[in-house]
Amino acid sequence: MAELIEKKQLNNIATWMIPIKETNLPSVLKGVFFMDGNPLPDTCITMYNLEWDIENRTLLLPIFAPLQWTFHDSIAGWILLRSIQWLKVSYKIQFEDETLQQAQITPILLGIPISKSIVSFTMSQDKNSLNGDIWHRKNVWLGGLSRAGEYTLRRVVDKDGCYTPAFNDMLTRVQNECLVIADYRCSSQHC
C-alpha cells in the first residue's frame, strides 16, 4: 500500500515537522532547513527522528519517510514525490571528521548506493555559520560534466522549535502549501 500524501502549510512548519523521538542528532543538524535555490520541486527537510551513527559520523536520511521532506503542491512536486517513494530514495550523509563541517552525500536508490563517478553530492557548513544555520550543497555529475542542482540549506526552524530570520525570507519565495508523506505515528489532530 502506498503511503498517504497530505497537504501542509509551510507557515506553520514548526508545529508539524518536529522531533517525535529523542535521538543523538548533533545540534548543527537539528531543526528544519530550506533548500534555497533548489531547482527541483521540493522545499524543506529535517534530519529529526533519524539515528546518528556517532562512531562513523553518518546519518541515513530516507527522503520517503513521513514528514522528512516537503514537496511543491504541483504536478512536478507530485511526480518527484511519487518517484522518490517508488525508488525508496535515501541519502547517506558521511561527515569527514568530528568538526561536522564537510560531508559526502551518497544517494541510495532501491537500496543501491550510487557511485561517486556518476554523482558526487557534498554538504559543507558556511565558514561564517559554524552553528549549522547555513550549508552549501554542491553537486558534481559524471565526473564534472555538470554542476546542476546546487543550492544552499538555510535553517528556518531551530532546535528549540523557533523560527529563524531565514524563515520569513523563505515564505516570500515559495508557495505556502506543500505536500508531505503522511505521518502514521500521530493522530491528525496533533500533526
C-alpha positions as CSV (number, residue, x, y, z in Angstrom):
1,M,0.0,0.0,0.0
2,A,1.4,3.4,-1.0
3,E,1.8,5.9,1.8
4,L,-0.8,8.7,2.0
5,I,0.1,12.2,0.9
6,E,-1.0,15.2,2.9
7,K,-1.1,18.9,2.2
8,K,0.5,21.1,4.9
9,Q,1.3,24.7,5.3
10,L,4.9,25.9,5.4
11,N,3.9,29.0,7.5
12,N,3.4,26.7,10.5
13,I,6.1,24.1,9.7
14,A,7.5,24.3,13.3
15,T,4.2,22.7,14.6
16,W,4.4,19.6,12.4
17,M,8.0,18.9,11.2
18,I,9.1,18.1,14.7
19,P,11.2,15.6,16.6
20,I,8.9,12.6,17.5
21,K,11.6,10.6,19.2
22,E,14.8,11.5,21.0
23,T,17.9,10.8,19.0
24,N,21.5,11.7,19.4
25,L,21.5,14.0,16.4
26,P,24.2,16.7,16.7
27,S,22.8,20.2,17.3
28,V,24.2,21.5,13.9
29,L,21.8,19.1,12.2
30,K,18.7,19.8,14.3
31,G,15.8,21.9,13.0
32,V,14.2,22.4,9.6
33,F,16.2,23.5,6.6
34,F,15.0,25.4,3.5
35,M,16.6,24.3,0.2
36,D,17.3,27.8,-1.1
37,G,17.9,27.8,-4.8
38,N,17.0,24.2,-5.3
39,P,15.7,23.8,-8.9
40,L,13.7,20.7,-8.1
41,P,10.1,21.0,-6.7
42,D,11.0,20.3,-3.1
43,T,11.4,22.9,-0.3
44,C,12.3,21.8,3.2
45,I,14.0,18.9,5.0
46,T,14.6,17.8,8.6
47,M,17.0,15.3,10.0
48,Y,14.9,14.7,13.1
49,N,13.9,11.2,14.2
50,L,16.9,9.6,12.5
51,E,19.6,7.7,14.3
52,W,23.1,9.4,14.2
53,D,25.9,6.9,14.0
54,I,28.4,8.5,16.3
55,E,31.3,6.2,15.5
56,N,31.1,6.7,11.7
57,R,29.7,10.2,11.8
58,T,26.9,9.1,9.5
59,L,23.2,9.7,9.1
60,L,20.8,7.8,6.8
61,L,18.1,10.1,5.6
62,P,15.2,8.4,3.9
63,I,13.5,11.0,1.7
64,F,10.4,8.9,1.5
65,A,9.9,8.7,5.3
66,P,6.9,10.5,6.9
67,L,7.4,14.3,7.4
68,Q,11.1,14.3,6.5
69,W,10.8,16.3,3.2
70,T,8.4,18.8,1.7
71,F,7.4,18.9,-2.0
72,H,5.8,21.6,-4.0
73,D,2.0,21.3,-4.4
74,S,2.3,21.0,-8.2
75,I,2.3,18.3,-10.9
76,A,6.1,18.3,-10.8
77,G,6.1,18.1,-7.0
78,W,3.7,15.1,-7.1
79,I,5.9,13.4,-9.8
80,L,9.0,13.9,-7.7
81,L,7.4,12.7,-4.5
82,R,6.0,9.6,-6.1
83,S,9.3,8.8,-7.9
84,I,11.1,9.1,-4.6
85,Q,8.6,6.8,-2.9
86,W,8.9,4.3,-5.7
87,L,12.7,4.3,-5.8
88,K,12.9,4.4,-2.0
89,V,15.5,7.3,-2.3
90,S,17.7,7.9,0.8
91,Y,20.8,9.9,1.4
92,K,23.7,8.6,3.4
93,I,25.4,11.6,4.9
94,Q,29.0,10.8,5.9
95,F,31.0,13.6,7.7
96,E,34.7,13.8,7.2
97,D,35.6,14.4,10.9
98,E,34.4,15.4,14.3
99,T,34.0,19.1,13.3
100,L,31.0,18.1,11.2
101,Q,31.8,20.8,8.7
102,Q,32.1,18.7,5.5
103,A,30.1,15.7,4.4
104,Q,29.8,13.4,1.4
105,I,26.2,12.5,0.5
106,T,25.6,9.2,-1.3
107,P,22.2,8.8,-2.9
108,I,20.7,5.4,-2.5
109,L,18.0,4.1,-4.9
110,L,16.2,0.8,-4.2
111,G,18.9,0.0,-1.6
112,I,21.7,0.5,-4.1
113,P,24.3,3.3,-3.4
114,I,25.1,5.4,-6.5
115,S,28.8,5.6,-7.4
116,K,30.6,9.0,-6.9
117,S,31.7,8.6,-10.5
118,I,28.1,9.1,-11.5
119,V,27.2,11.8,-9.0
120,S,29.1,13.3,-6.1
121,F,27.0,15.4,-3.6
122,T,28.6,17.3,-0.8
123,M,27.5,19.4,2.0
124,S,29.6,22.0,3.8
125,Q,28.9,24.5,6.6
126,D,29.3,28.1,5.6
127,K,32.5,29.4,7.1
128,N,30.6,32.3,8.7
129,S,27.9,30.0,10.2
130,L,29.6,27.3,12.3
131,N,26.4,26.7,14.3
132,G,24.9,24.9,11.2
133,D,22.5,27.6,10.1
134,I,23.9,27.6,6.5
135,W,25.2,24.7,4.5
136,H,26.3,24.7,0.8
137,R,25.1,21.7,-1.2
138,K,27.3,21.1,-4.2
139,N,26.8,18.5,-7.0
140,V,29.2,17.0,-9.5
141,W,27.6,14.9,-12.2
142,L,29.5,12.4,-14.4
143,G,32.9,13.4,-13.1
144,G,32.5,17.1,-13.6
145,L,30.4,17.4,-16.8
146,S,27.8,19.3,-14.9
147,R,27.2,21.0,-11.5
148,A,23.4,21.3,-11.9
149,G,21.1,21.4,-8.9
150,E,23.4,23.2,-6.4
151,Y,21.7,25.2,-3.6
152,T,22.1,26.5,0.0
153,L,20.5,24.9,3.0
154,R,19.2,27.6,5.4
155,R,17.9,26.6,8.9
156,V,14.4,28.1,9.2
157,V,13.4,26.4,12.4
158,D,16.0,26.0,15.2
159,K,16.5,23.1,17.6
160,D,14.1,24.7,20.1
161,G,11.3,24.9,17.5
162,C,11.7,28.7,17.0
163,Y,11.6,30.3,13.6
164,T,15.0,31.8,12.5
165,P,15.4,35.1,10.5
166,A,15.6,32.9,7.3
167,F,12.0,31.7,7.8
168,N,10.2,34.9,6.7
169,D,12.5,35.1,3.7
170,M,11.6,31.6,2.7
171,L,7.9,32.3,2.9
172,T,8.2,35.2,0.5
173,R,9.9,32.9,-2.1
174,V,7.8,29.7,-2.1
175,Q,4.2,28.6,-2.2
176,N,2.9,28.1,1.3
177,E,1.0,24.9,0.6
178,C,3.2,21.8,0.3
179,L,3.0,18.0,0.1
180,V,4.4,15.6,2.6
181,I,4.2,11.9,3.1
182,A,1.7,11.3,5.9
183,D,2.8,10.6,9.5
184,Y,1.2,7.5,10.9
185,R,2.8,7.9,14.3
186,C,0.3,10.5,15.5
187,S,-3.3,11.4,15.1
188,S,-4.4,14.1,12.6
189,Q,-5.4,16.4,15.5
190,H,-1.7,16.7,16.6
191,C,0.1,16.8,13.2
